[in-house]
Coordinates of C-alpha atoms in Angstrom, one line a residue:
M30 CA 143.5 -50.8 68.8
F31 CA 143.9 -52.6 65.4
N32 CA 143.8 -56.0 64.4
I33 CA 146.6 -56.6 61.6
T34 CA 147.0 -60.2 60.6
P35 CA 150.3 -61.1 61.9
W36 CA 153.3 -62.8 59.8
H37 CA 153.5 -66.3 61.3
F38 CA 156.8 -67.9 60.5
Q39 CA 155.6 -71.4 61.5
K40 CA 157.4 -74.7 61.0
I41 CA 154.7 -75.9 58.7
F42 CA 156.4 -78.7 57.1
S43 CA 159.9 -79.8 57.4
L44 CA 162.5 -79.1 54.9
S45 CA 162.7 -82.7 53.6
L46 CA 158.7 -83.0 53.5
I47 CA 158.4 -79.6 51.4
F48 CA 161.0 -81.0 48.9
V49 CA 159.1 -84.3 48.3
L50 CA 156.2 -82.3 48.2
F51 CA 157.3 -80.0 45.4
C52 CA 158.6 -83.2 43.4
L53 CA 155.6 -84.9 43.5
F54 CA 153.9 -82.0 41.9
I55 CA 156.6 -80.7 39.5
P56 CA 157.7 -83.2 37.0
A57 CA 161.6 -83.6 37.2
C58 CA 161.7 -82.5 33.2
S59 CA 160.3 -79.2 34.0
F60 CA 162.1 -78.4 37.4
A61 CA 164.3 -75.7 35.9
S62 CA 161.4 -74.1 33.9
N63 CA 158.6 -74.2 36.1
H64 CA 158.9 -70.7 37.7
K65 CA 155.5 -70.7 39.7
G66 CA 156.4 -74.3 41.3
L67 CA 159.8 -72.6 42.4
A68 CA 158.4 -69.3 43.6
Y69 CA 155.8 -71.8 45.6
Y70 CA 158.8 -73.8 46.9
Y71 CA 160.4 -70.2 48.0
F72 CA 157.7 -69.1 49.8
L73 CA 157.4 -72.2 52.0
L74 CA 161.1 -72.2 52.8
A75 CA 160.0 -68.2 53.9
L76 CA 157.7 -69.8 55.9
R77 CA 159.7 -71.8 58.1
Q78 CA 162.8 -69.4 58.7
E79 CA 163.4 -68.0 62.0
N80 CA 165.7 -65.4 61.1
P81 CA 163.8 -62.3 59.4
E82 CA 166.7 -61.6 56.8
K83 CA 166.6 -65.1 55.5
T84 CA 162.6 -64.9 55.3
E85 CA 162.8 -61.7 53.3
Q86 CA 165.4 -63.1 51.1
Y87 CA 163.3 -66.3 50.5
L88 CA 159.8 -64.4 49.7
K89 CA 162.0 -61.7 47.1
K90 CA 163.2 -64.7 45.3
A91 CA 159.8 -66.1 44.9
I92 CA 158.3 -62.8 43.9
K93 CA 161.3 -62.9 41.3
L94 CA 160.2 -66.0 40.0
D95 CA 156.6 -65.1 39.9
K96 CA 156.6 -61.7 39.4
K97 CA 152.5 -61.3 38.6
S98 CA 151.7 -62.9 42.1
L99 CA 150.1 -60.1 43.5
Y100 CA 149.6 -62.8 46.9
L101 CA 153.5 -63.0 47.3
Q102 CA 153.4 -59.6 47.3
K103 CA 151.3 -58.5 50.0
Q104 CA 152.8 -61.5 52.1
L105 CA 156.0 -59.1 51.7
I106 CA 154.1 -56.1 52.9
L107 CA 153.0 -57.8 55.8
Y108 CA 156.6 -59.4 56.5
Y109 CA 157.3 -55.5 56.6
L110 CA 154.7 -54.4 58.8
Q111 CA 155.6 -57.5 61.2
N112 CA 159.2 -56.5 61.6
K113 CA 158.0 -52.5 61.8
Q114 CA 159.5 -51.3 58.5
F115 CA 156.8 -48.9 57.9
K116 CA 158.9 -47.0 54.9
Q117 CA 159.4 -50.0 52.9
A118 CA 155.7 -51.5 53.3
E119 CA 154.5 -47.9 52.3
S120 CA 156.4 -48.0 49.2
L121 CA 155.5 -51.2 48.2
A122 CA 152.0 -51.0 49.3
K123 CA 151.8 -47.9 46.9
Q124 CA 153.3 -49.2 44.0
L125 CA 151.3 -52.0 44.1
L126 CA 148.1 -49.8 44.5
S127 CA 149.0 -47.8 41.6
E128 CA 149.0 -51.0 39.6
H129 CA 145.8 -52.6 40.8
P130 CA 143.8 -49.2 42.0
D131 CA 140.8 -51.0 42.5
E132 CA 142.0 -53.8 44.9
K133 CA 140.2 -53.1 48.2
E134 CA 142.8 -55.4 50.1
L135 CA 145.6 -53.3 49.2
T136 CA 143.7 -50.3 50.1
L137 CA 143.0 -51.0 53.9
I138 CA 146.6 -52.7 54.0
L139 CA 148.0 -49.2 52.9
A140 CA 145.2 -47.4 55.5
K141 CA 146.7 -49.8 58.1
I142 CA 150.1 -48.7 57.2
Y143 CA 149.4 -45.1 57.7
L144 CA 148.1 -46.0 60.9
F145 CA 150.7 -47.5 62.5
E146 CA 153.1 -44.4 61.3
D147 CA 150.7 -42.4 63.2
R148 CA 149.2 -40.5 60.0
P149 CA 145.6 -41.0 61.1
Y150 CA 144.0 -38.4 58.2
K151 CA 145.9 -40.2 55.4
A152 CA 144.5 -43.4 56.4
A153 CA 140.8 -41.9 57.2
N154 CA 141.2 -40.3 53.6
L155 CA 141.8 -43.8 52.0
L156 CA 139.2 -45.3 53.8
E157 CA 136.4 -43.0 53.5
N158 CA 137.1 -43.3 49.7
L159 CA 136.9 -47.0 50.1
L160 CA 133.5 -46.5 52.3
E161 CA 132.0 -44.5 49.2
K162 CA 132.3 -47.7 47.2
E163 CA 131.1 -50.1 49.7
P164 CA 129.0 -48.2 52.1
K165 CA 128.0 -51.1 54.0
N166 CA 131.4 -52.7 54.8
E167 CA 131.9 -53.3 58.7
E168 CA 135.5 -53.6 58.8
I169 CA 135.9 -50.1 57.0
L170 CA 133.4 -48.5 59.8
S171 CA 135.1 -50.0 62.4
L172 CA 138.8 -48.8 61.4
L173 CA 137.0 -45.4 60.7
I174 CA 135.6 -45.2 63.8
N175 CA 138.9 -46.0 65.5
I176 CA 140.3 -43.5 64.2
Y177 CA 137.9 -40.6 64.9
L178 CA 137.8 -41.8 68.6
E179 CA 141.3 -41.6 69.0
K180 CA 141.5 -37.9 67.7
K181 CA 138.4 -37.0 69.4
D182 CA 136.7 -36.1 66.4
W183 CA 133.2 -36.8 68.0
N184 CA 131.1 -35.7 64.9
S185 CA 132.7 -37.8 62.6
A186 CA 133.0 -41.0 65.0
L187 CA 129.1 -40.4 66.0
S188 CA 128.2 -40.0 61.9
H189 CA 130.1 -43.1 61.6
L190 CA 128.9 -45.2 64.3
E191 CA 125.4 -44.7 63.2
K192 CA 126.2 -45.6 60.0
L193 CA 127.6 -48.9 61.3
L194 CA 124.2 -49.4 64.1
K195 CA 121.8 -49.0 60.6
I196 CA 123.9 -52.4 59.2
D197 CA 123.8 -54.0 62.5
P198 CA 121.4 -52.6 65.4
N199 CA 122.3 -55.0 67.8
N200 CA 126.2 -54.5 67.4
Y201 CA 126.5 -53.5 71.5
V202 CA 129.8 -52.2 71.3
A203 CA 128.7 -49.8 68.5
W204 CA 126.0 -48.5 71.1
L205 CA 128.3 -48.5 73.7
F206 CA 130.6 -46.0 71.7
K207 CA 127.7 -43.8 70.8
G208 CA 126.7 -43.5 74.6
R209 CA 130.4 -42.4 75.3
V210 CA 130.8 -40.2 72.5
L211 CA 127.2 -38.5 73.1
K212 CA 128.3 -37.8 76.7
E213 CA 131.5 -36.4 75.6
L214 CA 129.2 -33.8 73.4
K215 CA 127.0 -33.1 76.4
R216 CA 124.0 -34.6 74.7
T217 CA 123.1 -36.7 78.0
K218 CA 119.4 -37.9 77.2
E219 CA 120.7 -39.7 73.6
A220 CA 123.3 -41.1 75.6
K221 CA 121.4 -42.8 78.0
E222 CA 119.4 -44.1 75.8
A223 CA 122.5 -45.3 73.7
Y224 CA 123.9 -46.7 76.8
L225 CA 120.5 -48.4 78.0
N226 CA 120.5 -49.8 74.2
A227 CA 124.2 -51.4 74.6
L228 CA 123.1 -53.2 77.8
K229 CA 119.8 -54.6 76.2
A230 CA 121.6 -55.8 73.0
S231 CA 124.6 -57.5 75.1
S232 CA 122.4 -59.1 77.5
D233 CA 123.3 -57.8 80.3
N234 CA 127.0 -57.5 80.0
R235 CA 128.5 -56.3 83.4
M236 CA 131.2 -54.2 82.3
I237 CA 128.2 -52.1 80.5
L238 CA 126.3 -52.5 83.3
I239 CA 128.8 -50.8 85.6
E240 CA 129.4 -48.0 83.2
L241 CA 125.8 -47.3 82.6
L242 CA 125.2 -47.2 86.6
K243 CA 128.4 -44.8 87.2
F244 CA 126.5 -42.6 83.9
L245 CA 123.3 -42.3 86.1
E246 CA 125.0 -41.8 89.2
E247 CA 126.8 -38.6 87.8
N248 CA 123.7 -37.4 86.1
K249 CA 122.1 -37.9 89.4
E250 CA 119.4 -40.1 88.1
D251 CA 118.8 -42.1 91.0
Q252 CA 115.5 -43.3 90.5
Q253 CA 116.4 -45.0 86.7
L254 CA 119.6 -46.6 88.6
E255 CA 117.5 -47.9 91.3
E256 CA 114.9 -49.3 89.1
I257 CA 117.5 -51.0 86.3
L258 CA 119.1 -52.9 89.5
K259 CA 115.8 -54.1 90.6
V260 CA 114.5 -55.0 87.1
L261 CA 117.8 -57.1 86.9
I262 CA 117.3 -58.6 90.4
Q263 CA 114.2 -59.8 89.4
K264 CA 115.5 -61.2 86.4
Y265 CA 118.6 -62.7 88.0
P266 CA 117.8 -63.3 91.8
T267 CA 120.7 -65.5 92.9
D268 CA 123.2 -63.4 91.5
E269 CA 125.2 -61.8 94.2
N270 CA 127.1 -58.9 92.4
L271 CA 123.5 -57.2 91.6
I272 CA 122.4 -57.7 94.8
K273 CA 125.7 -56.1 96.0
L274 CA 125.3 -53.6 93.6
L275 CA 121.9 -52.2 94.7
L276 CA 123.1 -52.4 98.4
G277 CA 126.1 -50.5 97.5
F278 CA 123.6 -47.7 96.1
Y279 CA 121.5 -47.8 99.0
V280 CA 124.6 -47.8 101.3
E281 CA 126.0 -44.9 100.0
K282 CA 122.7 -42.9 100.0
G283 CA 122.6 -44.2 103.7
D284 CA 119.2 -45.5 102.7
W285 CA 119.4 -47.9 105.4
Q286 CA 115.4 -49.1 105.4
N287 CA 116.2 -50.3 102.0
S288 CA 119.2 -51.9 102.5
E289 CA 117.3 -53.9 105.2
K290 CA 114.3 -54.6 103.0
L291 CA 116.6 -55.8 100.3
L292 CA 118.8 -58.2 102.5
K293 CA 115.4 -59.9 104.1
D294 CA 114.2 -60.6 100.7
I295 CA 116.9 -62.3 99.1
P296 CA 117.1 -65.8 98.5
E297 CA 117.4 -68.4 101.3
G298 CA 120.9 -69.4 99.8
L299 CA 122.5 -66.1 100.1
K300 CA 120.8 -64.9 103.2
D301 CA 123.2 -66.8 105.4
K302 CA 126.4 -65.4 103.6
P303 CA 128.5 -64.1 106.3
E304 CA 128.9 -60.7 104.0
M305 CA 125.5 -60.6 103.9
L306 CA 124.6 -61.1 107.4
F307 CA 127.3 -58.7 108.4
F308 CA 125.5 -55.7 106.0
L309 CA 122.1 -56.8 107.4
G310 CA 123.3 -56.0 110.6
F311 CA 124.9 -52.7 109.8
C312 CA 121.8 -51.8 108.4
L313 CA 120.1 -52.8 111.6
E314 CA 122.8 -50.9 113.4
N315 CA 122.4 -47.8 111.5
Q316 CA 118.3 -47.6 112.2
K317 CA 119.2 -48.2 116.2
K318 CA 117.6 -51.4 116.0
L319 CA 120.6 -52.6 118.0
D320 CA 119.1 -55.8 120.1
E321 CA 118.6 -56.8 116.2
A322 CA 121.8 -56.1 115.0
L323 CA 123.7 -58.1 117.8
E324 CA 121.6 -61.2 116.8
I325 CA 122.6 -61.0 113.4
Y326 CA 126.1 -60.0 114.2
K327 CA 126.7 -63.1 116.4
K328 CA 125.7 -65.4 113.7
I329 CA 128.5 -65.0 111.8
L330 CA 131.3 -67.2 112.9
P331 CA 134.5 -65.5 114.2
Q332 CA 136.6 -67.6 111.8
N333 CA 136.3 -65.3 109.0
E334 CA 136.7 -61.8 108.0
W335 CA 133.2 -61.1 108.1
G336 CA 133.3 -62.8 111.7
L337 CA 135.9 -60.5 112.7
E338 CA 134.1 -57.6 111.6
A339 CA 131.0 -58.6 113.4
S340 CA 132.7 -58.9 116.4
K341 CA 134.2 -55.0 116.3
R342 CA 130.4 -54.1 115.8
I343 CA 129.2 -56.0 118.8
V344 CA 132.0 -54.6 121.2
F345 CA 131.1 -51.1 120.0
I346 CA 127.2 -52.0 120.4
L347 CA 127.6 -53.3 123.6
R348 CA 129.6 -50.4 125.3
K349 CA 126.9 -48.0 124.6
K350 CA 124.5 -50.8 125.9
D351 CA 126.5 -52.0 128.9
R352 CA 129.9 -51.7 129.8
K353 CA 129.7 -54.6 132.0
Q354 CA 128.3 -57.0 129.0
A355 CA 131.1 -55.4 126.8
L356 CA 134.0 -56.0 129.0
D357 CA 132.6 -60.0 129.4
Y358 CA 132.4 -60.1 125.4
F359 CA 136.1 -58.7 125.5
K360 CA 137.3 -61.3 127.8
T361 CA 135.7 -64.1 125.7
L362 CA 137.5 -62.8 122.5
E363 CA 140.8 -63.1 124.7
E364 CA 140.1 -66.5 125.3
K365 CA 138.6 -68.5 122.3
T366 CA 139.7 -66.4 119.4
K367 CA 142.5 -68.0 117.0
K368 CA 145.5 -66.3 117.8
D369 CA 146.7 -65.0 114.6
K370 CA 147.2 -61.7 113.0
S371 CA 143.4 -60.9 112.6
W372 CA 143.0 -62.1 116.2
Y373 CA 145.6 -59.4 117.9
K374 CA 144.3 -56.6 115.2
L375 CA 140.4 -57.4 116.4
L376 CA 141.6 -57.3 120.6
I377 CA 144.5 -54.2 119.5
S378 CA 141.0 -52.1 118.1
S379 CA 138.5 -53.4 120.9
A380 CA 140.5 -52.8 123.4
E381 CA 140.8 -49.1 122.8
A382 CA 137.3 -48.8 122.0
L383 CA 136.5 -50.2 125.5
D384 CA 139.2 -47.9 127.5
L385 CA 141.2 -51.1 128.2
C386 CA 144.3 -48.9 126.4
E387 CA 146.7 -50.9 128.7
K388 CA 145.5 -54.2 127.1
G389 CA 145.5 -52.6 124.1
V390 CA 148.9 -51.7 124.6
H391 CA 150.3 -55.3 125.4
Y392 CA 148.5 -56.8 122.7
G393 CA 149.8 -53.9 120.1
E394 CA 153.7 -54.6 121.2
E395 CA 153.0 -58.2 121.0
A396 CA 151.8 -58.2 117.6
F397 CA 154.2 -55.5 116.4
K398 CA 157.1 -58.2 117.9
L399 CA 155.6 -60.5 115.2
Y400 CA 154.5 -58.6 112.5
P401 CA 156.8 -54.9 112.5
D402 CA 155.2 -54.4 108.5
D403 CA 151.9 -54.5 109.3
L404 CA 150.7 -50.9 109.2
E405 CA 147.3 -51.8 110.6
I406 CA 148.5 -52.7 113.5
I407 CA 151.1 -50.0 114.0
L408 CA 148.1 -47.7 113.8
G409 CA 146.4 -49.6 116.3
L410 CA 149.1 -49.7 118.9
A411 CA 149.6 -46.0 118.1
S412 CA 146.1 -45.2 118.9
N413 CA 146.0 -46.9 122.2
Y414 CA 149.0 -45.0 123.3
A415 CA 147.0 -41.9 122.1
C416 CA 144.4 -43.2 124.3
L417 CA 147.0 -43.1 127.3
E418 CA 148.3 -39.1 125.9
N419 CA 151.7 -40.8 125.3
Y420 CA 151.9 -38.7 122.2
Q421 CA 155.9 -39.6 121.8
K422 CA 155.1 -42.8 121.6
V423 CA 152.7 -42.4 118.9
L424 CA 155.2 -40.2 116.9
D425 CA 158.2 -42.9 117.7
L426 CA 155.5 -45.7 115.8
T427 CA 154.3 -43.7 113.2
L428 CA 157.2 -41.3 111.8
P429 CA 158.8 -43.7 110.0
W430 CA 156.1 -44.9 107.8
L431 CA 156.4 -41.3 106.5
S432 CA 159.3 -42.0 104.3
K433 CA 157.6 -45.4 103.6
M434 CA 154.1 -43.9 102.6
P435 CA 154.4 -40.4 102.0
E436 CA 150.7 -40.1 100.9
N437 CA 148.9 -41.8 103.3
P438 CA 146.2 -39.9 105.2
H439 CA 146.2 -42.0 108.0
V440 CA 150.3 -41.8 109.0
L441 CA 150.1 -38.1 107.7
N442 CA 147.3 -37.4 110.6
F443 CA 148.9 -39.8 113.1
V444 CA 152.3 -37.5 113.0
G445 CA 150.7 -34.2 112.2
Y446 CA 148.4 -34.4 115.3
S447 CA 151.1 -36.0 117.5
Y448 CA 153.5 -33.1 116.7
V449 CA 150.2 -30.5 117.6
E450 CA 149.8 -32.7 121.1
L451 CA 153.5 -32.6 121.8
G452 CA 153.2 -28.8 121.1
K453 CA 156.4 -28.6 118.5
N454 CA 156.9 -28.4 114.6
L455 CA 153.6 -26.7 114.3
E456 CA 154.3 -25.6 110.3
E457 CA 155.5 -28.8 109.5
A458 CA 152.0 -30.4 110.9
E459 CA 150.2 -28.0 109.2
K460 CA 151.6 -29.1 106.3
L461 CA 151.1 -33.1 106.7
L462 CA 147.9 -32.7 107.9
L463 CA 146.9 -30.3 104.9
K464 CA 148.7 -33.0 102.7
A465 CA 146.2 -35.5 104.2
L466 CA 143.3 -33.6 103.9
Q467 CA 144.2 -33.6 100.1
F468 CA 143.4 -36.9 99.8
K469 CA 140.5 -37.4 102.6
P470 CA 138.8 -34.0 102.3
N471 CA 135.7 -34.7 104.5
D472 CA 137.2 -36.9 106.9
P473 CA 136.4 -35.3 110.3
Y474 CA 139.2 -36.5 112.3
I475 CA 141.8 -34.9 110.0
L476 CA 139.7 -32.0 109.7
D477 CA 139.6 -31.7 113.6
S478 CA 143.8 -32.3 113.4
L479 CA 144.2 -29.0 111.2
G480 CA 141.8 -27.5 113.1
W481 CA 143.3 -28.2 116.6
C482 CA 146.5 -27.2 114.8
Y483 CA 145.2 -23.9 113.8
Y484 CA 144.1 -23.3 117.6
K485 CA 147.5 -24.1 118.9
M486 CA 149.1 -21.5 116.3
G487 CA 146.6 -19.2 117.6
K488 CA 144.8 -19.0 114.2
I489 CA 141.3 -18.9 115.6
D490 CA 139.4 -18.2 112.4
L491 CA 140.9 -20.6 110.8
A492 CA 140.7 -23.3 113.2
Y493 CA 136.9 -22.3 113.6
Q494 CA 136.4 -23.1 110.0
Y495 CA 137.9 -26.6 110.3
L496 CA 136.9 -27.3 113.5
E497 CA 133.0 -26.6 112.8
K498 CA 133.5 -28.6 109.6
A499 CA 134.9 -31.9 111.5
V500 CA 131.8 -31.7 113.9
N501 CA 129.7 -30.8 111.0
N502 CA 130.9 -34.1 109.3
L503 CA 130.4 -37.1 112.1
S504 CA 128.5 -39.6 111.3
E505 CA 128.0 -40.1 115.5
E506 CA 129.3 -38.0 118.4
E507 CA 133.0 -38.1 119.0
A508 CA 134.0 -36.8 122.4
V509 CA 137.2 -35.1 121.9
I510 CA 136.2 -33.3 118.1
L511 CA 133.3 -32.0 120.0
E512 CA 135.3 -30.9 123.2
H513 CA 137.8 -29.0 120.6
L514 CA 135.2 -26.9 119.2
A515 CA 133.5 -26.3 122.7
D516 CA 137.3 -25.3 123.7
L517 CA 137.5 -22.8 120.4
L518 CA 134.4 -21.0 121.6
V519 CA 135.4 -20.5 125.1
V520 CA 138.1 -18.6 123.7
K521 CA 135.6 -16.4 121.3
K522 CA 133.4 -15.9 124.3
E523 CA 130.5 -18.2 122.9
S524 CA 129.7 -20.0 126.4
P525 CA 126.2 -21.2 125.9
R526 CA 127.2 -22.7 122.5
A527 CA 130.6 -24.0 124.5
C528 CA 128.5 -25.7 127.5
N529 CA 126.1 -27.4 125.1
L530 CA 129.3 -28.8 122.6
Y531 CA 130.7 -30.0 126.4
K532 CA 127.4 -31.8 127.3
R533 CA 127.3 -33.1 123.8
A534 CA 130.7 -33.9 124.1
L535 CA 130.4 -35.8 127.7
N536 CA 127.3 -37.8 126.7
A537 CA 129.6 -39.1 123.8
S538 CA 132.5 -39.9 126.2
F539 CA 133.7 -43.6 127.0
H540 CA 137.2 -43.0 127.8
I541 CA 137.6 -42.3 131.7
R542 CA 140.6 -39.6 130.9
D543 CA 138.4 -37.8 128.5
T544 CA 135.0 -38.1 130.9
E545 CA 137.1 -36.4 133.7
R546 CA 138.7 -33.9 131.8
I547 CA 135.2 -32.8 130.1
K548 CA 133.7 -32.8 133.4
N549 CA 136.3 -30.1 134.7
K550 CA 135.6 -28.2 131.7
I551 CA 131.8 -27.8 132.3
K552 CA 132.3 -27.4 136.4
T553 CA 134.9 -24.7 135.0
L554 CA 132.7 -22.7 132.7
G555 CA 129.5 -23.1 135.2
C556 CA 127.3 -24.7 132.5
E557 CA 124.1 -25.4 134.0

């Protein structure tokens, strides 16, 4: 927090060179009587010592020979500070200050000693007295501000920040801290103005920009946040990071139209970057412009990470449009893509999405042998076993990871849901799923797992609470989650609502096992 000039024990001169210099400047006849010269000699010796005790000895010898040298005594204080001998440093500083009460540097040194001793208000008292004599001293103001910030004395910190800004209105660090202090004092409007001044004075410093954007987001000032980013992008049109910040803002809000416009308006040099193409495809996909999204995704080479993500999206789009096209595309992935870890992950996830779960298991087991410690591969393989309703195998794969990653919500969910489907350890499953929910409180899959656990435990009201929340949090229809809530509504004798949910589940279903099961439930319930 504080920048104290350290005591540098550098080998500035060799001993022989020191001696030569000494002899040149001090005549031989006056060698013994010239105390100042000898003091300087010992001071130079102190500089080159590696042993701290020797350094102290030579400094004290130098001071003994030149007792009036304030400089040498300050060096001894700094030596004490460097070696964390705070009591000795304080004692000597106090003694010297009593002899030289107007010595500013000594006062500053003593204040810094108090800070090292964690006596901030002692330091502040000294500095405030010094500030009365030098009200425009930026070093003193900075030290005081640091003290008050450290102690969360916001009003005192603010008062001194304003003094500092009167001296230098372009001090962006002072504006930044003023914004932070005003935020703590809940003076939101003034805090925003201070943050804006900090950004302006710093020539668009990125760290300050991020903090300002976070502040605006917390205070729900979305319009100003957007305007600031737009202005900066106009100023720096090729700045990829600024574009990503605005894109992230739009994506977070689900504003796909503005996301699309932003990505289509960026400079030509950025448009063809894989990451930008991927997000353009994703924005189009979310607007149901599936054909256009497909064309964009296909432009991304599959050899990079964005190409792999694009391939996953192509699979999901094609499975909705045309199953045959989707299966043909999967074959091209099997045949043409480079066979590495990423290739396996792509095939495992794509196989599960296309209801080719036997193939997913095949590729997953191959990958598991090659990469036994890759959690993504293990969870992908587990998903394919879940697709085949082999929950014991899912449990065998994921249970060992509970001890390795006890706070991973995906591991907790896989283990907990497997217990539920196997009809065992339901109380343990409840604990695991509640823990998973702490990390991802709005995740529809975890909410569904916990609701289904309560359903199996016969706790219908609790089950309804979580299952309904799971359905409400879906970004797109998910057959099994819709089916679970429908099953519960059957128990509650709410057949019309159950029928509606079963029909939605059937429409969303892609896996043959799910489709057949849901059809049978619709038939049994007599839904029209």
